[in-house]
Amino acid sequence: MKASDADILIIPGYTNSGPSHWQSRWEAKLSTARRVEQAEWTKPVREDWIARIAEEVNASTRPVVLIAHSLGVPSVIHAIPHFRNRVAGAFLVAPPDVANPDIRPKHLMTFGPYPRDPLPFPSITVASRNDPFGSYEHADDVASSWGSFLVDAGEAGHINADSGHGPWPEGTMVFAQFLGRLSAD
């Protein structure tokens, strides 16, 4: 599949992805990409985030490819039962451990726990060995339950602009390879 064959939905996490974040850069470069905007980025409500993602998937006219970061990941996983249109694949980056009682802010726990059913589409989960919001072991566990291919990003922090992942060329290459393996049918 080529990017032009898909509706690429960028799904940021808590507080949105700023202009230097790799998601914002990818959105600007991919002609068929659009951000799933949330009404409330700093006080997220699980049901609202799920509804917005499902609304965007269901409004798509081409196969959908999801690119979710951080709190966007559990939001996508919870939204799957509400999808009526075809999702060709999902690129899931830095899944936070939303069932961890030490997570801050506390209200992010309302996005947990993760559903553990196998995903109905191909996916890649990219996780860091030193993500302050979720351990690599947690990411490995949920990715395994979803049937998602896990990519070890090494010591990459939260894989965001603050951890030096603005351009993120390694992520671009992994995403391009993933996209190339997806079916446009």
PDB file of C-alpha atoms in Angstrom, residues 97-176:
ATOM      1  CA  ASP A  97       0.779   1.538  31.261  1.00  0.00           C
ATOM      2  CA  VAL A  98      -2.631   3.041  32.022  1.00  0.00           C
ATOM      3  CA  ALA A  99      -3.354   0.401  34.671  1.00  0.00           C
ATOM      4  CA  ASN A 100      -0.332   1.478  36.743  1.00  0.00           C
ATOM      5  CA  PRO A 101      -1.532   3.315  39.890  1.00  0.00           C
ATOM      6  CA  ASP A 102       1.650   5.430  39.809  1.00  0.00           C
ATOM      7  CA  ILE A 103       0.749   7.036  36.459  1.00  0.00           C
ATOM      8  CA  ARG A 104       0.349  10.809  36.545  1.00  0.00           C
ATOM      9  CA  PRO A 105      -1.986  12.497  36.133  1.00  0.00           C
ATOM     10  CA  LYS A 106      -4.173   9.924  37.868  1.00  0.00           C
ATOM     11  CA  HIS A 107      -7.178  10.362  35.571  1.00  0.00           C
ATOM     12  CA  LEU A 108      -5.187   8.682  32.764  1.00  0.00           C
ATOM     13  CA  MET A 109      -5.945   5.392  34.557  1.00  0.00           C
ATOM     14  CA  THR A 110      -9.510   5.703  33.250  1.00  0.00           C
ATOM     15  CA  PHE A 111      -8.069   4.594  29.872  1.00  0.00           C
ATOM     16  CA  GLY A 112      -7.003   1.245  31.340  1.00  0.00           C
ATOM     17  CA  PRO A 113      -6.837  -1.596  31.417  1.00  0.00           C
ATOM     18  CA  TYR A 114      -6.107  -2.473  27.785  1.00  0.00           C
ATOM     19  CA  PRO A 115      -8.405  -4.878  25.975  1.00  0.00           C
ATOM     20  CA  ARG A 116      -6.311  -7.965  25.254  1.00  0.00           C
ATOM     21  CA  ASP A 117      -8.147  -9.411  22.270  1.00  0.00           C
ATOM     22  CA  PRO A 118      -6.134  -9.959  19.088  1.00  0.00           C
ATOM     23  CA  LEU A 119      -6.405  -6.933  16.797  1.00  0.00           C
ATOM     24  CA  PRO A 120      -8.491  -7.429  13.645  1.00  0.00           C
ATOM     25  CA  PHE A 121      -5.778  -5.813  11.469  1.00  0.00           C
ATOM     26  CA  PRO A 122      -1.982  -5.899  11.189  1.00  0.00           C
ATOM     27  CA  SER A 123      -0.077  -3.752  13.657  1.00  0.00           C
ATOM     28  CA  ILE A 124       3.337  -2.743  14.886  1.00  0.00           C
ATOM     29  CA  THR A 125       3.994  -1.612  18.436  1.00  0.00           C
ATOM     30  CA  VAL A 126       7.146   0.453  19.012  1.00  0.00           C
ATOM     31  CA  ALA A 127       8.379   0.576  22.600  1.00  0.00           C
ATOM     32  CA  SER A 128      11.322   2.041  24.451  1.00  0.00           C
ATOM     33  CA  ARG A 129      13.412   0.388  27.147  1.00  0.00           C
ATOM     34  CA  ASN A 130      13.253   3.503  29.365  1.00  0.00           C
ATOM     35  CA  ASP A 131       9.822   5.018  28.736  1.00  0.00           C
ATOM     36  CA  PRO A 132       8.740   6.766  31.959  1.00  0.00           C
ATOM     37  CA  PHE A 133       5.068   6.037  31.179  1.00  0.00           C
ATOM     38  CA  GLY A 134       5.267   2.323  30.499  1.00  0.00           C
ATOM     39  CA  SER A 135       7.844  -0.438  30.789  1.00  0.00           C
ATOM     40  CA  TYR A 136       9.138  -2.384  27.830  1.00  0.00           C
ATOM     41  CA  GLU A 137       7.834  -5.550  29.519  1.00  0.00           C
ATOM     42  CA  HIS A 138       4.337  -4.054  29.661  1.00  0.00           C
ATOM     43  CA  ALA A 139       4.502  -3.104  25.968  1.00  0.00           C
ATOM     44  CA  ASP A 140       5.733  -6.603  25.107  1.00  0.00           C
ATOM     45  CA  ASP A 141       2.862  -8.146  27.070  1.00  0.00           C
ATOM     46  CA  VAL A 142       0.076  -6.105  25.452  1.00  0.00           C
ATOM     47  CA  ALA A 143       1.612  -6.312  21.958  1.00  0.00           C
ATOM     48  CA  SER A 144       1.791 -10.082  22.312  1.00  0.00           C
ATOM     49  CA  SER A 145      -1.883 -10.299  23.308  1.00  0.00           C
ATOM     50  CA  TRP A 146      -2.848  -8.147  20.303  1.00  0.00           C
ATOM     51  CA  GLY A 147      -0.748 -10.161  17.856  1.00  0.00           C
ATOM     52  CA  SER A 148       1.227  -6.977  17.180  1.00  0.00           C
ATOM     53  CA  PHE A 149       4.832  -7.062  15.992  1.00  0.00           C
ATOM     54  CA  LEU A 150       6.968  -5.427  18.691  1.00  0.00           C
ATOM     55  CA  VAL A 151       9.836  -3.145  17.686  1.00  0.00           C
ATOM     56  CA  ASP A 152      12.476  -2.462  20.349  1.00  0.00           C
ATOM     57  CA  ALA A 153      13.382   1.240  20.109  1.00  0.00           C
ATOM     58  CA  GLY A 154      16.173   0.863  22.673  1.00  0.00           C
ATOM     59  CA  GLU A 155      16.715   3.621  25.231  1.00  0.00           C
ATOM     60  CA  ALA A 156      14.409   6.116  23.517  1.00  0.00           C
ATOM     61  CA  GLY A 157      12.464   7.646  26.399  1.00  0.00           C
ATOM     62  CA  HIS A 158       8.827   8.342  25.547  1.00  0.00           C
ATOM     63  CA  ILE A 159       9.606   8.597  21.810  1.00  0.00           C
ATOM     64  CA  ASN A 160       8.480  12.205  21.618  1.00  0.00           C
ATOM     65  CA  ALA A 161      10.056  15.602  20.960  1.00  0.00           C
ATOM     66  CA  ASP A 162      11.268  15.845  24.580  1.00  0.00           C
ATOM     67  CA  SER A 163      13.280  12.628  24.137  1.00  0.00           C
ATOM     68  CA  GLY A 164      14.802  13.884  20.872  1.00  0.00           C
ATOM     69  CA  HIS A 165      12.329  12.261  18.498  1.00  0.00           C
ATOM     70  CA  GLY A 166      11.249  15.189  16.371  1.00  0.00           C
ATOM     71  CA  PRO A 167      12.255  13.973  12.899  1.00  0.00           C
ATOM     72  CA  TRP A 168      12.629  10.310  14.052  1.00  0.00           C
ATOM     73  CA  PRO A 169      14.093   8.854  10.809  1.00  0.00           C
ATOM     74  CA  GLU A 170      14.177   5.301  12.242  1.00  0.00           C
ATOM     75  CA  GLY A 171      10.435   5.478  12.868  1.00  0.00           C
ATOM     76  CA  THR A 172       9.849   6.809   9.362  1.00  0.00           C
ATOM     77  CA  MET A 173      11.680   3.797   7.894  1.00  0.00           C
ATOM     78  CA  VAL A 174       9.783   1.279  10.044  1.00  0.00           C
ATOM     79  CA  PHE A 175       6.466   2.927   9.153  1.00  0.00           C
ATOM     80  CA  ALA A 176       7.299   2.974   5.417  1.00  0.00           C
TER      81      ALA A 176
END
